[in-house]
Amino acid sequence: MSGLVHGAVYGVLILAVVLTTSGLWIWGERKFAARLQTRLGPTIVGPFGLLQAVADVLKLLQKEDIIPAQADRALFNLAPVLAAFCALGVAAVIPFSPDVIASDLDVGVLYILGLGALTTIAIFLGGWASNNKFALLGGMRSVAQAISYEIPLVLAAMVPVILAGSLSVSDIVRWQVGHHMFALWPIVPGLPAFGIFFMAMLAESNRIPFDIPEAESELVGGITTEYTGIKFTLFYMAEYVHTLVGSAVAAALFLGGWDGPFAPGLHWMVAKTLVLFVSVYWIRWSLVRFRSDQLLTMCWRYLVPASVLLVLAAALWVQLFPEFL
Amino acid sequence: MAIDGKISLPVVGPGDERERTYEHPLYKQLLSVPGLSLGVTSLDALLTWGLRNSLWVFPMATSCCGIELMAAAASRVDLDRMGTIVRATPRQADVMVVAGTITVKMAPRVKKLWDQMPEPKWAIAMGSCAISGDFYRDLYPVVPGIDTFLPVDVYIPGCPPNPEALMHGLLRLQEKVRLQRLGQFATPEPRPALLASTKPSIPRLNDPEREAETNEQQTADAMKTADSAVERPEATGSSAASEALSPAPALEGTTPPASWLESLFAAHGALAFPKDAPPLISADRHVALARALQERGYKQLVYIAASHWLAGRGRAGADASETEHFEVAFALRTVGRASQLASWSVRLEPGQSLPTLTEVFAGADWQEREQWDLLGVKFSGHPDLRRIMMPDDWEGHPLRKDYAADTHRAPWR
């Protein structure tokens, strides 16, 4: 019973913090992007433009809710809710410290990978239900991308699972505590696996350079072309939450989670997550978009073979040098 | 709204009273709830604040004003400072900024995109072309100001307005949104003086006062203008040049053509080889000529151009006995270094059609459609002879010399 209460309290807390961070980051990203482009970003609405995201949400709430006449109404309405649900659901099994976790699932990694893949379904649903050629093209690209990048993502996540011998995210972090981060030791499957996981995570959350499902210069608005007001807000928010939660997963699986000297574990976990999160946006505003074929080529010709080799290396390491783990 | 609970509704339309009172059944009861009005007005103020501080732009940029629109989003002015970003899809935009000349063919598309934007929405006419058509105003394909079909909220004058002016316009729009939500803004009555000044000097096609003979008069005027325009080169040209270009002496000459190209032209009906005009080929042999040239390496169709000559006018050397005709000019070139150009033209009587070149050059398709659209030159055997520049239901061919300059289409004029 106390476990249930504990889970519920921390679940709500984590949800609130994740949502607030994503909301604040709408402002943060605009400032960050503006600085990279020698602009100022929001300065007028509120002190330092801090209330810009609030104004945006208030505005989007008041916009007319348009459902195209030829659209599939049920799926059209379901898609943004499903996208937001999948993105937020992953946050439930992420340990922010030994105590701050909503639900310590035994198969946490499996759950994370499953929900992450479901986001693609939500995006494709939105593209299909809109009955708009640009939205459908965006959805198609999204599926092609997800099928490709799911494989290196899962294989890269298998490396810490094999080394730690557990599917629970907390167990994996606990195993790293006092030893070393997986990204640093054993460095041969560890560091490349982290790199592949991070890249595949960028692709999963549709971020530049992998944002071809919503390439604005080709596809108008991609899957969100027909979405207005609050449903567009849900999609938009789901994307930010997905990136944030994905960064937290990468921090927990590869960077030692709450492990770190001089400061409480929660601080370390949050710091690692935010560093990864900001670097995602740094990459986003620095690079250009891949073409679809380049994207698939990179995945199938380089990342998939490399991640298979890494899983093999991890298995060999466990068998040959169990004392060096 | 009056404080006594009577809402005055302006009713537009002839025969109706200008004001009518209406009271909601719950109005009195709601007024007695303490603090309700305060809460409602505060909420409304908050929502209005959100609405006017997050104006996302849909860039309806068709020409040079669009460059200034882009510059306004870049680092010197930076519209993002006031929370304005550009959205590529109309579904997520609040303000349509029409930047550039809108043509009659474009206008229905603009209207469609406008209809796709969710309420509440606003429109900004950026630049003099969007406001009034500017110096393209009297051109046959140009819409004289987008407020003929869109409810424009803010006009930003300039040609083009600089980015600061656009930002100023957006600030004015914010102020307008605030006033609208406070109920202080009302659509101004149309001013009779203003209406008179926008009335055109010649009655438009949809004007019931327009007389039938106006069309004929316009046609005559246009022909007079065309004549005077044609006379100019003749006045400056020397008589020696016109003698050299006259076709008859060349026909008499028995000297063999200078080059294989000229002999090829001669074999296809060319009578003369003037220096500054392409040789005239007979209409029934020009496809064979194009094919022969293509076989000899002239693989690229450069252009198909046509001109319309009224009676008594024509290429240099024409005299008053000349009848109305078209001259269609073709040019091919070889591909590669030291490219060679070969050009010829075909004379067509009104109503005569020319065999299409699309069997030889696929690229002739759109060019022939353009000549059909703008000049009414018919191409027999063309697979898809539709209008390409003008809207499908356009009447007449605007580049003909007898096309009345003022025959604009009803919804826009």
XYZ file of C-alpha atoms in Angstrom:
738
model
C 0.000 0.000 0.000
C 2.735 2.399 0.952
C 4.439 1.465 -2.304
C 1.321 2.497 -4.207
C 1.114 5.853 -2.394
C 4.832 6.390 -2.923
C 4.467 5.628 -6.611
C 1.437 7.872 -7.032
C 3.030 10.827 -5.222
C 6.292 10.608 -7.109
C 4.484 9.880 -10.362
C 2.521 13.112 -10.110
C 5.631 15.020 -9.012
C 7.743 13.686 -11.869
C 4.937 14.383 -14.344
C 4.629 17.963 -13.112
C 8.378 18.534 -13.253
C 8.711 17.004 -16.715
C 5.831 19.084 -18.059
C 7.106 22.283 -16.463
C 10.604 21.709 -17.795
C 9.287 21.083 -21.300
C 7.118 24.207 -21.101
C 9.988 26.327 -19.849
C 12.201 24.902 -22.533
C 9.887 26.207 -25.235
C 11.103 29.591 -24.064
C 14.612 28.268 -23.447
C 14.941 26.802 -26.899
C 13.811 30.006 -28.549
C 16.373 31.993 -26.591
C 19.035 29.381 -27.273
C 18.277 29.215 -31.008
C 18.159 33.017 -31.176
C 21.601 33.282 -29.596
C 23.000 30.787 -32.112
C 21.581 32.974 -34.904
C 22.729 36.324 -33.462
C 19.202 37.252 -32.471
C 17.675 38.031 -29.107
C 14.697 35.707 -28.963
C 11.610 36.580 -26.887
C 12.272 39.722 -24.854
C 8.997 41.602 -24.686
C 6.442 39.233 -23.151
C 7.272 39.112 -19.459
C 10.752 39.588 -17.947
C 13.320 38.270 -20.459
C 10.365 37.008 -22.490
C 9.807 34.315 -19.873
C 6.035 34.395 -20.273
C 6.217 33.752 -24.026
C 5.277 30.083 -23.685
C 2.337 31.042 -21.436
C 1.045 33.469 -24.031
C 1.486 30.846 -26.759
C -0.510 28.256 -24.854
C -3.252 30.759 -23.974
C -3.480 31.712 -27.621
C -3.535 28.106 -28.846
C -6.315 27.308 -26.362
C -8.502 29.950 -27.976
C -7.992 28.889 -31.560
C -10.761 27.292 -33.548
C -10.588 23.500 -33.538
C -10.725 22.436 -37.167
C -11.256 18.812 -38.165
C -11.079 18.394 -41.945
C -14.315 17.118 -43.444
C -12.658 14.085 -44.995
C -10.589 13.233 -41.933
C -11.130 10.176 -39.759
C -12.523 11.995 -36.717
C -11.856 9.348 -34.073
C -8.256 8.670 -35.091
C -7.628 12.354 -35.733
C -8.572 13.135 -32.138
C -6.832 10.099 -30.703
C -3.415 10.693 -32.290
C -2.239 13.750 -30.285
C -3.487 12.263 -27.010
C -1.700 8.994 -27.748
C 1.507 10.833 -28.635
C 1.466 12.800 -25.381
C 0.558 9.676 -23.390
C 3.409 7.623 -24.833
C 5.945 10.359 -24.233
C 4.832 10.966 -20.648
C 4.387 7.272 -19.859
C 8.099 6.592 -20.240
C 8.802 8.975 -17.351
C 7.176 6.499 -14.943
C 10.083 4.043 -14.833
C 13.005 6.467 -14.834
C 14.848 6.496 -11.509
C 15.832 10.084 -10.695
C 17.365 8.879 -7.439
C 17.074 5.590 -5.492
C 13.777 6.886 -4.085
C 12.428 9.262 -6.715
C 10.836 6.792 -9.096
C 7.169 6.306 -9.846
C 7.292 2.596 -10.607
C 10.365 0.379 -10.361
C 9.425 -2.092 -13.092
C 11.438 -5.302 -13.457
C 11.213 -4.956 -17.227
C 11.679 -1.200 -17.309
C 13.930 -1.158 -20.389
C 11.411 -3.236 -22.315
C 8.614 -0.878 -21.253
C 10.600 2.187 -22.317
C 11.441 0.742 -25.718
C 7.846 -0.389 -26.242
C 6.265 2.959 -25.389
C 8.902 4.801 -27.406
C 7.987 2.740 -30.456
C 4.297 3.410 -29.855
C 4.935 7.145 -30.351
C 5.588 6.350 -34.001
C 2.154 4.754 -34.226
C 0.635 7.939 -32.816
C 2.488 10.066 -35.348
C 1.502 7.837 -38.235
C -2.080 7.827 -36.978
C -2.113 11.617 -37.091
C -0.714 11.604 -40.602
C -3.166 8.990 -41.827
C -6.268 10.392 -40.166
C -5.671 13.935 -41.447
C -6.391 12.799 -45.008
C -3.826 15.283 -46.236
C -1.057 14.335 -48.608
C 1.628 16.224 -46.720
C 0.559 14.731 -43.415
C 0.448 11.245 -44.923
C 3.912 11.654 -46.457
C 5.188 12.791 -43.065
C 3.612 9.752 -41.429
C 5.120 7.415 -44.024
C 8.569 8.869 -43.503
C 8.095 8.555 -39.777
C 7.337 4.847 -40.057
C 10.285 4.248 -42.376
C 12.535 6.065 -39.939
C 11.195 4.286 -36.883
C 11.490 0.798 -38.385
C 15.098 1.564 -39.223
C 16.156 3.239 -36.012
C 14.279 0.982 -33.633
C 16.820 -1.769 -34.310
C 20.057 0.063 -33.381
C 18.197 1.700 -30.476
C 17.148 -1.640 -28.989
C 20.525 -3.273 -29.667
C 22.398 -0.355 -28.096
C 20.144 -0.526 -25.045
C 20.901 -4.247 -24.815
C 24.577 -3.511 -24.067
C 24.000 -2.198 -20.498
C 21.278 -4.812 -20.023
C 23.718 -7.627 -20.812
C 26.533 -6.129 -18.749
C 24.365 -5.461 -15.702
C 22.317 -8.614 -16.158
C 18.970 -6.911 -15.527
C 16.108 -5.277 -17.423
C 15.218 -2.972 -14.546
C 16.429 0.579 -15.021
C 17.128 1.038 -11.296
C 19.160 -2.186 -11.220
C 21.199 -0.983 -14.157
C 21.882 2.341 -12.437
C 22.570 0.629 -9.105
C 25.059 -1.623 -10.856
C 26.898 1.399 -12.231
C 27.053 3.097 -8.809
C 30.457 2.549 -7.298
C 31.756 0.905 -10.465
C 31.828 3.204 -13.457
C 29.518 4.532 -16.138
C 28.751 2.117 -18.925
C 29.806 4.801 -21.377
C 33.317 4.693 -19.871
C 33.848 1.091 -18.819
C 34.060 -1.273 -20.571
C 34.727 1.436 -23.103
C 34.585 -0.732 -26.222
C 30.928 -1.688 -26.189
C 30.049 1.190 -23.816
C 30.956 4.458 -25.536
C 29.936 3.479 -29.089
C 26.709 2.019 -27.715
C 25.981 5.349 -26.000
C 26.661 7.169 -29.254
C 24.356 4.887 -31.222
C 21.650 5.116 -28.557
C 21.818 8.910 -28.570
C 21.632 9.086 -32.366
C 18.755 6.648 -32.541
C 17.002 8.623 -29.806
C 17.336 11.791 -31.899
C 15.748 9.910 -34.768
C 12.968 8.518 -32.582
C 12.030 11.962 -31.298
C 12.110 13.434 -34.826
C 14.788 15.967 -34.111
C 17.104 17.574 -36.635
C 19.109 16.107 -38.331
C 16.458 13.397 -38.350
C 13.326 15.525 -38.613
C 12.290 14.454 -42.091
C 8.754 13.479 -40.962
C 8.026 17.180 -40.451
C 10.439 18.772 -42.878
C 8.922 22.241 -43.172
C 10.507 23.130 -46.475
C 9.080 20.036 -48.165
C 6.028 18.917 -46.242
C 4.400 22.185 -44.999
C 3.987 20.988 -41.417
C 4.429 17.233 -41.856
C 2.105 15.250 -39.648
C 0.835 18.347 -37.858
C -0.228 20.056 -41.101
C -3.946 19.781 -40.346
C -3.766 20.155 -36.562
C -4.879 23.398 -34.947
C -4.907 24.864 -31.483
C -4.768 22.517 -28.548
C -4.212 19.312 -30.521
C -1.192 20.839 -32.188
C -0.036 21.867 -28.706
C -0.275 18.241 -27.547
C 1.847 17.052 -30.475
C 4.335 19.814 -29.900
C 4.532 19.085 -26.178
C 4.841 15.352 -26.793
C 7.897 16.031 -28.907
C 9.607 18.044 -26.180
C 8.661 15.529 -23.483
C 9.881 12.686 -25.657
C 13.257 14.355 -26.073
C 13.511 15.153 -22.367
C 12.538 11.654 -21.271
C 14.806 10.096 -23.890
C 17.706 12.133 -22.480
C 16.847 10.879 -19.001
C 16.824 7.273 -20.231
C 20.225 7.737 -21.896
C 21.571 9.300 -18.690
C 20.285 6.401 -16.607
C 21.401 3.588 -18.897
C 24.813 4.887 -19.906
C 25.932 7.798 -17.740
C 25.426 6.287 -14.322
C 22.114 7.919 -13.433
C 22.200 9.371 -9.929
C 25.836 8.338 -9.386
C 28.253 11.184 -8.739
C 30.386 12.768 -6.031
C 29.780 15.795 -3.735
C 26.087 16.254 -4.530
C 22.853 14.370 -3.894
C 21.953 11.754 -6.487
C 18.890 13.647 -7.685
C 21.050 16.639 -8.646
C 23.405 14.454 -10.645
C 20.599 12.748 -12.515
C 18.896 16.036 -13.353
C 22.194 17.602 -14.409
C 23.087 14.688 -16.703
C 19.615 14.689 -18.222
C 19.669 18.422 -18.871
C 23.125 18.338 -20.441
C 21.963 15.676 -22.884
C 18.690 17.540 -23.468
C 20.401 20.818 -24.290
C 22.894 19.094 -26.569
C 19.967 17.678 -28.553
C 18.857 21.247 -29.243
C 22.391 22.381 -29.888
C 22.587 19.735 -32.588
C 19.147 20.721 -33.842
C 20.032 24.350 -34.434
C 23.506 23.639 -35.813
C 22.976 20.937 -38.391
C 20.906 20.567 -41.532
C 18.462 17.832 -42.363
C 19.425 14.467 -43.849
C 17.753 13.213 -46.964
C 15.557 10.170 -46.486
C 17.914 7.847 -48.361
C 20.974 9.116 -46.472
C 19.139 8.477 -43.250
C 18.267 4.900 -44.134
C 21.715 4.235 -45.599
C 23.409 5.398 -42.421
C 21.132 3.246 -40.310
C 21.188 -0.020 -42.234
C 24.759 0.048 -43.524
C 26.569 1.391 -40.483
C 24.535 1.587 -37.299
C 22.818 -1.826 -37.416
C 26.009 -3.860 -38.080
C 27.907 -1.784 -35.535
C 25.290 -2.313 -32.842
C 25.166 -6.059 -33.516
C 28.939 -6.176 -33.044
C 28.603 -4.175 -29.822
C 26.066 -6.616 -28.402
C 28.437 -9.433 -29.324
C 31.316 -7.611 -27.615
C 29.228 -7.109 -24.469
C 28.300 -10.812 -24.367
C 31.935 -11.852 -24.858
C 33.054 -9.461 -22.133
C 30.564 -10.958 -19.690
C 31.754 -14.457 -20.570
C 35.503 -13.849 -20.748
C 36.237 -11.146 -18.185
C 33.501 -11.284 -15.560
C 36.050 -10.185 -12.948
C 36.747 -6.891 -14.787
C 33.129 -5.761 -14.796
C -22.693 46.657 -24.045
C -24.858 48.945 -22.004
C -24.838 48.650 -18.230
C -28.594 48.119 -17.994
C -28.327 44.710 -19.585
C -29.403 45.745 -23.029
C -27.089 44.552 -25.755
C -27.271 46.572 -28.888
C -26.828 44.498 -32.006
C -26.009 46.351 -35.173
C -28.095 44.916 -37.960
C -26.827 45.409 -41.452
C -29.132 45.356 -44.401
C -31.726 47.493 -46.031
C -35.066 47.895 -44.280
C -33.857 46.739 -40.863
C -33.690 49.035 -37.888
C -30.129 49.968 -37.010
C -30.441 48.861 -33.407
C -32.266 46.082 -31.665
C -32.201 45.161 -27.999
C -31.785 41.670 -26.661
C -31.491 40.419 -23.081
C -30.269 37.000 -22.098
C -32.635 35.331 -19.562
C -29.802 34.675 -17.123
C -28.298 38.148 -17.431
C -29.903 39.696 -14.307
C -29.158 36.672 -12.133
C -25.561 36.519 -13.263
C -25.059 40.203 -12.581
C -26.057 39.610 -8.960
C -23.316 37.020 -8.378
C -20.633 38.858 -6.414
C -17.262 39.066 -8.077
C -18.373 37.314 -11.257
C -17.924 40.276 -13.534
C -14.519 40.968 -12.040
C -13.480 37.373 -12.631
C -14.798 37.331 -16.157
C -13.126 40.562 -17.153
C -9.842 39.447 -15.610
C -10.007 36.155 -17.463
C -10.837 37.969 -20.650
C -7.920 40.338 -20.143
C -5.621 37.354 -19.623
C -6.857 35.596 -22.750
C -6.528 38.793 -24.763
C -2.985 39.192 -23.490
C -2.185 35.689 -24.702
C -3.873 36.276 -28.029
C -2.009 39.429 -28.927
C 1.400 38.364 -27.674
C 1.583 35.259 -29.771
C 0.730 36.286 -33.321
C 2.039 33.540 -35.564
C 2.492 34.583 -39.148
C 1.486 32.745 -42.284
C 3.787 34.159 -44.991
C 1.725 34.690 -48.149
C 4.823 36.074 -49.840
C 4.663 36.297 -53.623
C 7.341 38.817 -54.487
C 9.938 41.265 -53.222
C 8.019 42.148 -50.034
C 8.613 38.533 -49.037
C 12.331 39.250 -48.824
C 11.636 41.999 -46.299
C 9.344 39.606 -44.433
C 12.246 37.161 -44.175
C 14.573 39.951 -43.097
C 12.107 40.874 -40.358
C 12.521 37.415 -38.861
C 16.317 37.603 -39.055
C 18.751 39.069 -36.597
C 18.435 42.844 -37.008
C 14.713 43.176 -36.380
C 13.887 39.712 -35.015
C 10.108 39.342 -34.853
C 10.625 36.550 -32.318
C 11.253 39.272 -29.721
C 7.532 39.939 -29.631
C 6.654 36.261 -29.898
C 5.917 36.242 -33.610
C 7.140 33.174 -35.452
C 6.434 31.968 -38.971
C 4.371 28.820 -39.437
C 4.378 26.993 -42.756
C 0.838 25.650 -42.406
C -2.228 27.923 -42.305
C -3.805 25.726 -39.631
C -1.405 27.035 -37.001
C -1.190 30.658 -38.050
C -3.021 33.719 -36.726
C -1.976 36.438 -39.132
C -1.783 36.145 -42.879
C 0.806 38.589 -44.160
C 0.132 39.089 -47.864
C 3.452 40.363 -49.172
C 3.502 41.013 -52.887
C 1.406 41.397 -55.991
C -1.589 39.071 -56.119
C -2.711 38.093 -59.598
C -6.200 37.093 -60.636
C -5.053 33.496 -60.857
C -3.413 33.608 -57.420
C -6.279 35.303 -55.623
C -8.535 32.218 -55.308
C -5.582 30.331 -53.826
C -4.943 33.085 -51.307
C -8.607 33.033 -50.376
C -8.503 29.272 -49.951
C -5.498 29.457 -47.655
C -7.205 32.228 -45.711
C -10.282 30.050 -45.284
C -8.080 27.264 -43.947
C -6.808 29.415 -41.088
C -8.609 28.886 -37.787
C -10.441 31.753 -36.095
C -9.540 34.203 -34.628
C -7.405 35.387 -37.517
C -6.185 38.626 -39.007
C -4.781 39.782 -42.318
C -2.013 42.255 -43.046
C -1.566 43.809 -46.476
C 2.168 44.388 -46.731
C 3.419 46.719 -49.432
C 1.700 48.848 -52.028
C 0.966 45.956 -54.415
C -1.005 44.072 -51.801
C -2.743 47.289 -50.731
C -3.779 48.605 -54.136
C -1.937 46.835 -56.935
C 0.355 49.876 -57.146
C 1.662 50.468 -60.677
C 0.515 47.016 -61.749
C -2.996 48.085 -60.789
C -4.221 48.549 -64.332
C -2.635 45.400 -65.711
C -5.125 42.804 -66.907
C -4.037 39.980 -64.522
C -3.485 41.972 -61.306
C -5.892 42.222 -58.393
C -6.173 45.908 -57.433
C -5.599 45.404 -53.713
C -6.274 42.298 -51.662
C -9.079 43.987 -49.747
C -11.250 43.229 -52.761
C -11.496 39.673 -51.421
C -9.872 39.565 -47.936
C -10.824 41.456 -44.758
C -7.575 43.345 -44.207
C -6.844 44.544 -40.673
C -3.591 46.431 -41.070
C -2.101 48.092 -44.161
C 1.666 48.532 -44.224
C 2.586 50.976 -47.008
C 5.938 50.877 -48.747
C 7.561 49.424 -51.820
C 8.625 47.306 -50.127
C 8.097 48.319 -46.490
C 11.242 47.750 -44.497
C 11.300 45.166 -41.694
C 10.830 47.854 -39.052
C 7.637 48.902 -40.799
C 6.383 45.327 -40.672
C 7.110 45.176 -36.968
C 5.289 48.466 -36.531
C 2.337 46.968 -38.393
C 2.325 43.964 -36.084
C 2.369 46.275 -33.070
C -0.602 48.137 -34.524
C -2.328 44.803 -34.977
C -1.699 43.958 -31.313
C -3.315 47.243 -30.367
C -6.245 46.495 -32.640
C -6.729 43.050 -31.094
C -6.734 44.613 -27.623
C -9.312 47.231 -28.596
C -11.481 44.685 -30.388
C -11.614 42.486 -27.325
C -12.525 45.486 -25.172
C -15.376 46.220 -27.533
C -13.959 49.655 -28.284
C -13.262 48.983 -31.890
C -15.964 49.243 -34.489
C -15.761 48.837 -38.225
C -15.867 52.376 -39.597
C -18.728 53.392 -41.823
C -17.716 53.427 -45.487
C -16.980 57.035 -46.356
C -18.778 58.223 -49.522
C -15.837 60.424 -50.525
C -13.509 57.443 -50.359
C -15.881 55.280 -52.369
C -16.054 57.925 -55.097
C -12.295 58.134 -55.339
C -11.981 54.384 -55.838
C -14.504 54.397 -58.673
C -12.680 53.764 -61.950
C -12.768 56.278 -64.780
C -14.181 53.674 -67.175
C -17.099 51.628 -65.828
C -16.047 48.067 -65.049
C -17.467 45.011 -66.789
C -19.855 44.222 -63.943
C -21.066 47.813 -63.729
C -24.706 48.052 -64.866
C -24.017 51.616 -66.045
C -21.450 50.427 -68.518
C -22.583 51.021 -72.090
C -22.251 48.380 -74.758
C -20.207 50.573 -77.065
C -17.604 51.163 -74.371
C -16.010 47.883 -75.380
C -15.742 48.954 -78.997
C -14.369 52.324 -78.016
C -11.761 50.678 -75.834
C -10.768 48.358 -78.655
C -10.387 51.276 -81.031
C -8.273 53.172 -78.498
C -6.086 50.154 -77.926
C -5.549 49.760 -81.666
C -4.636 53.413 -81.964
C -2.075 52.988 -79.180
C -0.684 49.876 -80.813
C -0.318 51.676 -84.127
C 1.605 54.545 -82.655
C 3.869 52.109 -80.852
C 4.670 50.283 -84.065
C 5.402 53.408 -86.056
C 8.397 54.339 -83.951
C 10.989 51.866 -85.309
C 10.025 52.747 -88.874
C 10.599 56.411 -88.253
C 14.111 55.784 -87.002
C 15.006 53.021 -89.447
C 16.734 54.060 -92.669
C 15.149 53.416 -96.032
C 18.196 51.398 -97.099
C 17.572 48.897 -94.341
C 13.986 48.370 -95.370
C 15.076 47.875 -98.966
C 17.637 45.298 -97.979
C 15.045 43.467 -95.927
C 12.281 43.399 -98.473
C 11.705 39.807 -99.560
C 11.227 40.330 -103.283
C 14.814 41.022 -104.499
C 16.194 38.040 -102.594
C 13.754 35.807 -104.412
C 15.005 37.105 -107.734
C 18.602 36.422 -106.904
C 19.920 33.103 -108.200
C 22.951 33.093 -105.906
C 23.144 29.864 -103.936
C 22.455 30.094 -100.171
C 25.545 30.890 -98.140
C 25.459 27.970 -95.798
C 23.914 24.528 -95.383
C 21.621 26.069 -92.769
C 20.257 28.565 -95.240
C 19.879 25.891 -97.891
C 17.951 23.859 -95.348
C 15.710 26.843 -94.662
C 15.318 27.433 -98.400
C 14.296 23.808 -98.865
C 11.530 24.422 -96.331
C 10.042 27.429 -97.975
C 12.249 30.313 -96.879
C 12.282 33.077 -99.479
C 14.614 35.552 -97.843
C 17.366 35.704 -95.273
C 17.170 39.129 -93.645
C 20.029 40.040 -91.314
C 18.017 40.988 -88.250
C 14.995 38.736 -88.497
C 14.557 34.985 -88.805
C 13.657 33.581 -92.254
C 10.004 32.869 -92.929
C 9.207 29.173 -93.301
C 5.955 27.842 -94.678
C 3.603 26.546 -92.033
C 3.176 23.039 -93.432
C 6.911 22.309 -93.564
C 8.158 23.682 -90.264
C 7.837 20.378 -88.346
C 9.986 18.678 -90.970
C 12.497 21.522 -90.633
C 12.621 21.119 -86.841
C 13.177 17.387 -87.216
C 15.939 17.920 -89.781
C 17.653 20.423 -87.498
C 17.321 18.077 -84.548
C 19.035 15.336 -86.530
C 21.878 17.754 -87.267
C 22.546 18.437 -83.574
C 20.145 21.227 -82.721
C 18.753 19.344 -79.786
C 17.481 22.112 -77.515
C 14.342 24.148 -78.085
C 15.186 27.602 -76.789
C 11.898 29.401 -77.215
C 8.669 29.713 -79.091
C 7.563 33.314 -79.310
C 4.779 34.935 -81.238
C 3.665 38.406 -82.174
C 0.382 39.740 -83.389
C 0.286 42.274 -86.247
C -2.777 44.301 -87.108
C -3.673 45.145 -90.705
C -1.111 47.391 -92.365
C 1.607 46.370 -89.909
C 4.257 43.698 -89.994
C 7.982 43.073 -89.859
C 10.217 45.694 -91.424
C 9.296 46.298 -95.048
C 5.598 45.660 -94.601
C 3.281 48.099 -96.292
C -0.329 49.177 -95.900
C -1.606 46.215 -97.941
C -0.470 43.869 -95.167
C -3.356 41.975 -93.569
C -3.737 41.041 -89.928
C -1.477 38.085 -89.129
C 0.599 36.326 -86.512
C 4.287 35.609 -86.693
C 5.509 32.685 -84.577
C 9.252 32.491 -84.030
C 11.195 29.378 -83.070
C 14.799 29.000 -81.938
C 16.911 25.884 -81.505
C 20.460 25.549 -80.319
C 23.147 22.903 -80.312
C 24.199 21.540 -76.983
C 27.793 21.835 -75.863
C 30.577 24.328 -76.273
C 30.439 26.912 -79.102
C 26.696 26.552 -79.222
C 24.993 27.379 -82.512
C 21.625 29.042 -82.766
C 19.086 28.421 -85.525
C 15.881 30.400 -85.648
C 13.011 30.735 -88.075
C 9.520 32.055 -88.003
C 6.177 31.151 -89.495
C 3.505 33.510 -90.711
C -0.058 32.616 -89.795
C -3.307 34.156 -90.919
C -5.972 34.690 -88.237
C -7.718 31.366 -87.616
C -4.985 29.362 -89.285
C -3.411 26.741 -87.079
C 0.187 25.565 -86.934
C 1.249 21.892 -86.641
C 2.576 21.249 -83.168
C 6.275 20.694 -82.430
C 5.603 18.481 -79.402
C 6.324 15.330 -81.436
C 9.838 16.587 -82.082
C 10.527 18.495 -78.855
C 8.596 17.518 -75.725
C 9.524 20.905 -74.256
C 7.364 22.618 -76.860
C 4.267 21.561 -74.915
C 4.132 24.379 -72.368
C 5.588 26.987 -74.710
C 2.891 26.336 -77.283
C 0.295 26.450 -74.528
C 1.664 29.842 -73.520
C 1.337 31.184 -77.076
C -2.186 29.824 -77.269
C -3.069 31.331 -73.910
C -1.661 34.802 -74.427
C -2.071 35.286 -78.195
C -4.590 32.695 -79.347
C -2.202 30.975 -81.769
C -3.677 27.538 -82.422
C -1.420 24.493 -82.626
C -3.011 21.534 -84.388
C -2.198 18.138 -82.934
C -1.121 19.535 -79.564
C -1.936 16.909 -76.888
C -3.154 19.331 -74.241
C -3.857 22.815 -75.543
C -5.150 24.493 -72.358
C -4.496 27.846 -70.765
C -1.278 27.936 -68.772
C -0.811 31.485 -67.485
C -4.327 32.821 -67.224
C -7.175 31.233 -65.224
C -9.025 28.510 -67.108
C -12.163 30.588 -67.551
C -10.385 33.719 -68.820
C -11.932 35.349 -71.852
C -9.765 36.508 -74.717
C -6.037 36.488 -75.290
C -4.432 39.403 -73.470
C -1.327 39.965 -75.601
C -3.291 40.494 -78.823
C -3.072 44.016 -80.132
C -6.860 44.388 -80.172
C -7.266 43.212 -76.583
C -8.936 45.986 -74.626
C -6.669 46.931 -71.754
C -9.559 47.486 -69.417
C -11.415 44.189 -69.816
C -10.798 43.067 -66.272
C -12.711 40.308 -64.680
C -15.800 41.075 -62.702
C -14.972 39.972 -59.137
C -11.795 42.007 -59.001
C -12.782 45.126 -60.911
